[in-house]
Amino acid sequence: QVQLVESGGGLVQAGGSLRLSCAASGSIGSIRAMGWYRQVPGKQRELVATITIRSDGMPNYAESVKGRFTISRNNAKNQVSLQMNSLKPEDTAVYYCYAKFSVAAWVFNDYWGQGTQVTVSS
């Protein structure tokens, strides 16, 4: 059983910063990647950033956040963080932590956190 717990959401003015964190617990020995997606009402959930775990730590960013957001990992704590700078009102969304686990060779399961609200005021 895997649990993903997010923290760090809140209200910030445009141009400000927030830092989101996500900690994974449970059967995490086979974790392969973690990251963040976001969703607003009426729109599809979209990728924000991901990073590989216990390997090369390769990041992947949505084009809309490149240069503003930075994803990092703390493998010892099974945790990823998302530093969000120069926030814009269009960044307002519910942010969901994501993790990919390997169950068997070439078989993967995806897990999601409960979501944390990020609101950027103009």
Coordinates of C-alpha atoms in Angstrom, one line a residue:
Q1 CA 0.0 0.0 0.0
V2 CA 1.5 3.3 -1.1
Q3 CA 0.7 6.7 0.4
L4 CA 1.7 10.0 -1.2
V5 CA 1.3 13.0 1.1
E6 CA 1.7 16.5 -0.3
S7 CA 2.4 19.7 1.6
G8 CA 3.3 23.3 0.9
G9 CA 0.3 24.6 -1.0
G10 CA -1.3 27.9 -0.3
L11 CA -2.0 31.4 -1.4
V12 CA 0.7 33.7 -2.9
Q13 CA 0.8 36.9 -4.9
A14 CA 1.9 36.9 -8.5
G15 CA 5.6 36.8 -8.8
G16 CA 6.0 35.1 -5.5
S17 CA 7.2 31.6 -4.6
L18 CA 6.0 28.4 -3.1
R19 CA 7.6 25.1 -2.4
L20 CA 5.7 21.8 -2.6
S21 CA 6.8 18.6 -1.1
C22 CA 5.6 15.0 -1.5
A23 CA 6.6 12.1 0.7
A24 CA 6.0 8.5 -0.3
S25 CA 5.5 5.7 2.1
G26 CA 4.6 2.0 1.9
S27 CA 5.9 -0.4 -0.6
I28 CA 8.3 1.9 -2.3
G29 CA 11.3 -0.3 -3.0
S30 CA 10.5 -0.3 -6.7
I31 CA 9.8 3.4 -7.1
R32 CA 11.0 4.6 -10.5
A33 CA 9.8 8.2 -10.8
M34 CA 7.9 11.0 -8.9
G35 CA 6.6 14.3 -9.9
W36 CA 3.7 16.7 -10.0
Y37 CA 0.6 17.3 -12.1
R38 CA -2.0 20.0 -11.8
Q39 CA -5.6 20.4 -12.7
V40 CA -8.2 23.2 -12.8
P41 CA -11.9 22.8 -13.1
G42 CA -13.0 22.0 -16.7
K43 CA -9.6 21.1 -17.9
Q44 CA -7.5 18.0 -18.1
R45 CA -4.8 17.2 -15.6
E46 CA -1.5 18.2 -17.0
L47 CA 2.1 17.3 -16.3
V48 CA 4.1 19.9 -14.4
A49 CA 7.4 18.1 -13.7
T50 CA 8.8 14.6 -13.0
I51 CA 12.1 13.2 -12.0
T52 CA 13.5 9.7 -12.0
I53 CA 14.2 8.1 -8.6
R54 CA 17.3 6.1 -7.6
S55 CA 18.9 6.5 -10.9
D56 CA 20.1 9.5 -12.9
G57 CA 17.6 11.9 -11.5
M58 CA 16.5 13.2 -14.9
P59 CA 14.0 16.0 -14.7
N60 CA 11.2 16.6 -17.2
Y61 CA 9.2 19.8 -17.2
A62 CA 6.2 21.2 -18.9
E63 CA 7.1 23.9 -21.3
S64 CA 4.9 26.4 -19.4
V65 CA 7.0 26.1 -16.3
K66 CA 10.5 25.8 -17.6
G67 CA 12.8 28.4 -16.1
R68 CA 10.4 29.0 -13.2
F69 CA 9.9 25.7 -11.5
T70 CA 12.6 23.3 -10.2
I71 CA 12.0 19.7 -9.2
S72 CA 14.4 17.9 -6.8
R73 CA 14.6 14.7 -5.0
N74 CA 15.6 13.4 -1.6
N75 CA 15.8 9.7 -2.1
A76 CA 16.7 9.0 1.6
K77 CA 13.4 10.4 2.6
N78 CA 11.5 9.1 -0.5
Q79 CA 10.5 12.7 -1.1
V80 CA 10.3 15.1 -4.0
S81 CA 10.0 18.9 -3.9
L82 CA 8.9 21.4 -6.4
Q83 CA 10.2 24.9 -6.0
M84 CA 7.9 27.3 -7.8
N85 CA 9.2 30.8 -8.5
S86 CA 7.8 33.7 -10.5
L87 CA 4.3 32.3 -10.0
K88 CA 1.5 33.5 -12.3
P89 CA -2.3 33.5 -11.8
E90 CA -2.5 30.8 -14.5
D91 CA -0.5 28.5 -12.2
T92 CA -3.5 28.4 -9.9
A93 CA -4.6 24.7 -9.7
V94 CA -4.8 21.7 -7.5
Y95 CA -1.4 20.1 -7.6
Y96 CA -1.2 16.3 -7.4
C97 CA 1.9 14.3 -6.4
Y98 CA 2.6 11.4 -8.7
A99 CA 4.7 8.3 -8.4
K100 CA 5.4 5.4 -10.6
F101 CA 6.3 2.0 -9.2
S102 CA 7.6 -1.1 -10.8
V103 CA 5.6 -4.2 -9.8
A104 CA 7.4 -6.6 -12.1
A105 CA 9.7 -6.4 -15.1
W106 CA 8.1 -3.9 -17.5
V107 CA 5.0 -3.7 -15.3
F108 CA 4.2 -0.4 -13.6
N109 CA 1.6 1.2 -11.4
D110 CA 0.8 4.8 -11.0
Y111 CA -0.2 6.4 -7.7
W112 CA -1.6 9.9 -6.8
G113 CA -1.7 12.1 -3.8
Q114 CA -4.9 13.8 -2.6
G115 CA -3.9 17.1 -4.1
T116 CA -3.0 20.5 -2.6
Q117 CA -4.4 23.8 -3.7
V118 CA -2.1 26.5 -5.1
T119 CA -3.7 29.9 -5.6
V120 CA -1.8 32.8 -7.2
S121 CA -3.5 36.1 -6.9
S122 CA -3.0 39.0 -9.3

